[in-house]
Coordinates of C-alpha atoms in Angstrom, one line a residue:
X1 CA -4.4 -23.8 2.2
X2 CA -2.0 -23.5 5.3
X3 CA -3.5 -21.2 7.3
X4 CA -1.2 -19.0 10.2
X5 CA -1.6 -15.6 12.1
X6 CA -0.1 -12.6 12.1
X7 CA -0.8 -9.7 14.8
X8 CA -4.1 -11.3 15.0
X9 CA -5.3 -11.7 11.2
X10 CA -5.9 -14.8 9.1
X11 CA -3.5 -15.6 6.4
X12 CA -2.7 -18.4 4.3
X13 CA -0.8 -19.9 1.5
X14 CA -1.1 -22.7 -0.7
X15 CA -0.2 -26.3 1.0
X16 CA 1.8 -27.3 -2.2
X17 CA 4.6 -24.6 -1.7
X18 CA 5.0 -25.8 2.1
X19 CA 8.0 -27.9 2.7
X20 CA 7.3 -28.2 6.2
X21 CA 6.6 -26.2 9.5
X22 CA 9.3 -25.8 12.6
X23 CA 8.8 -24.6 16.0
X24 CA 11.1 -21.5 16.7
X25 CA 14.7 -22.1 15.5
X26 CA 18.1 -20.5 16.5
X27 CA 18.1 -17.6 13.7
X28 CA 21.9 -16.3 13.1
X29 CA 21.3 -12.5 12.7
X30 CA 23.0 -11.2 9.2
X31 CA 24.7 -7.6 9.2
X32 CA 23.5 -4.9 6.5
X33 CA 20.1 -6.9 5.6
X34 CA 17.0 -5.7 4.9
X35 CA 14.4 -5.2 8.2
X36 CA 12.8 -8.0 6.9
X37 CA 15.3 -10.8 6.8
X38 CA 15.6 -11.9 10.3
X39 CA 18.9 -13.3 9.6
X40 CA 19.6 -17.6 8.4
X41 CA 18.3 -20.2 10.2
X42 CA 20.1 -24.1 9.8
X43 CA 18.1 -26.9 8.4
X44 CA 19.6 -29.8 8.8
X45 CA 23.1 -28.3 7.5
X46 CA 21.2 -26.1 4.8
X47 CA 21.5 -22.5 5.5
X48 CA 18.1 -21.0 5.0
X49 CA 16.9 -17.5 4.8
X50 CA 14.2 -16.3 7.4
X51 CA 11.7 -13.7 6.4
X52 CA 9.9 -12.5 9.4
X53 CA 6.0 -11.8 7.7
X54 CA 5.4 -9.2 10.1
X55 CA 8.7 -6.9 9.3
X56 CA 7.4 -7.7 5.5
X57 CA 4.4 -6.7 5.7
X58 CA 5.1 -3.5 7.8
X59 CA 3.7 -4.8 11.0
X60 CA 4.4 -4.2 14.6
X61 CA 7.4 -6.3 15.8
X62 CA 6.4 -9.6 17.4
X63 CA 6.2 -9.1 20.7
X64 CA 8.8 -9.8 23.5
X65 CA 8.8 -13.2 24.4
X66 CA 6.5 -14.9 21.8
X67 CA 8.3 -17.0 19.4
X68 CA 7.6 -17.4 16.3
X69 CA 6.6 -20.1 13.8
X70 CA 8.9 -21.4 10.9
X71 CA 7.1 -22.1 8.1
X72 CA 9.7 -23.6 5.3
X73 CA 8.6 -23.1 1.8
X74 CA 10.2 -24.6 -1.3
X75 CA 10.9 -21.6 -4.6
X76 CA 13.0 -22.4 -7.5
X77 CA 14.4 -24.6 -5.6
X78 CA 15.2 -22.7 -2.8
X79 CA 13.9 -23.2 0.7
X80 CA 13.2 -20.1 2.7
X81 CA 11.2 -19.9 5.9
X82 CA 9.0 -17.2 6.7
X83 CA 8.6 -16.0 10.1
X84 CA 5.1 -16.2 11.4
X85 CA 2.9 -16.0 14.9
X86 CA 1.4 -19.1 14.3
X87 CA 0.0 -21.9 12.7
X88 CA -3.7 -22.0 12.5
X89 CA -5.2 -24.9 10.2
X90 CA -5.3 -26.6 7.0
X91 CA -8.5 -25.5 5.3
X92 CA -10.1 -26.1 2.1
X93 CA -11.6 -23.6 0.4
X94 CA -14.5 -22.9 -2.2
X95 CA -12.5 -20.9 -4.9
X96 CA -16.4 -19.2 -4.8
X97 CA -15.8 -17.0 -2.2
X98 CA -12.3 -16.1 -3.6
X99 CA -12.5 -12.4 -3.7
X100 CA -9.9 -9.1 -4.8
X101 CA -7.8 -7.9 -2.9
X102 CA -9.7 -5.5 -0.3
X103 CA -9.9 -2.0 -0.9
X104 CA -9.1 -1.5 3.1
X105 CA -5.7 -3.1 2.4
X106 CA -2.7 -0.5 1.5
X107 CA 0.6 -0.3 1.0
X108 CA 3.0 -3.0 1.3
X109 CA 0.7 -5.2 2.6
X110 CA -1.5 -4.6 -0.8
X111 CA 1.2 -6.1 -3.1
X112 CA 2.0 -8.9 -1.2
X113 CA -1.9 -10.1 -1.0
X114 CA -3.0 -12.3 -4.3
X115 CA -6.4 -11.6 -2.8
X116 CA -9.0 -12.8 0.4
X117 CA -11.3 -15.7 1.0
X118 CA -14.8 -15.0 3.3
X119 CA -14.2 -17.7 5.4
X120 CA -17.0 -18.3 8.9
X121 CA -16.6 -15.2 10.7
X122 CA -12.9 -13.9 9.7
X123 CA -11.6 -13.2 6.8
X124 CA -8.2 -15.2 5.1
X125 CA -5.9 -12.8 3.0
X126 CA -4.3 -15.3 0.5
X127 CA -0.1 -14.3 0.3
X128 CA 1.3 -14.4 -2.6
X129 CA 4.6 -16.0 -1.9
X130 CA 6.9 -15.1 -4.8
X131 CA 6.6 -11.2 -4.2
X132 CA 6.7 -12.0 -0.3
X133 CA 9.9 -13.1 -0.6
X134 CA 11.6 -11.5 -3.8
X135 CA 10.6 -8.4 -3.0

């Protein structure tokens, strides 16, 4: 699992939908979008929607002057990059300490979570990818 931060919590998502990971890229803002979709960034002449995480998951903006993190994810043959802090680590994890998603967890941020792994010390909410970025 690709592990990043956001506003100082552990998230990941599975390694097999990552296409790759960019430094902070030149996003071309997009008039009448949702808050979430911070606009299209270019991939190597493909136009690619970015999908800032912390907009998505009703989070603070990022603050001024940090840049953020492109992770590029392949769906239905799509790419999309989602807008995150930044990267922490590729872990693998014991599908044992797998749990629901936590009761603490509301809103928004509830739908988008497939559930949360007890990992040493923190805790790593799973995304689920498809409803972070259809919905």
């Amino acid at each position: 699992m690709l592990t990043f931060e956001l506003a100082g919590a552990l998230y990941g998502l599975e390694v097999e939908q990552v296409q790759e990971v960019l430094r902070a890229q030149k996003v071309t803002r997009v008039p009448l979008h949702s808050a979430a979709i911070a606009g299209l960034i270019n991939l190597r002449g493909e136009v690619v929607t970015a999908i800032d995480l912390r907009a998505r998951l009703s989070m603070p903006a990022r603050p001024e002057g940090q840049d953020a993190v492109n992770i590029v994810v392949r769906l239905h043959g799509e790419s999309i990059s989602l807008l995150v802090d930044s990267i922490a680590d590729v872990v693998e994890l014991d599908d044992r300490s797998f749990e629901p998603v936590p009761d603490t967890l509301d809103g928004e941020v509830r739908d988008l979570i497939r559930g949360a792994y007890k990992t040493e010390g923190r805790l790593l909410l799973a995304l689920d990818v498809n409803r972070a970025v259809t919905g």
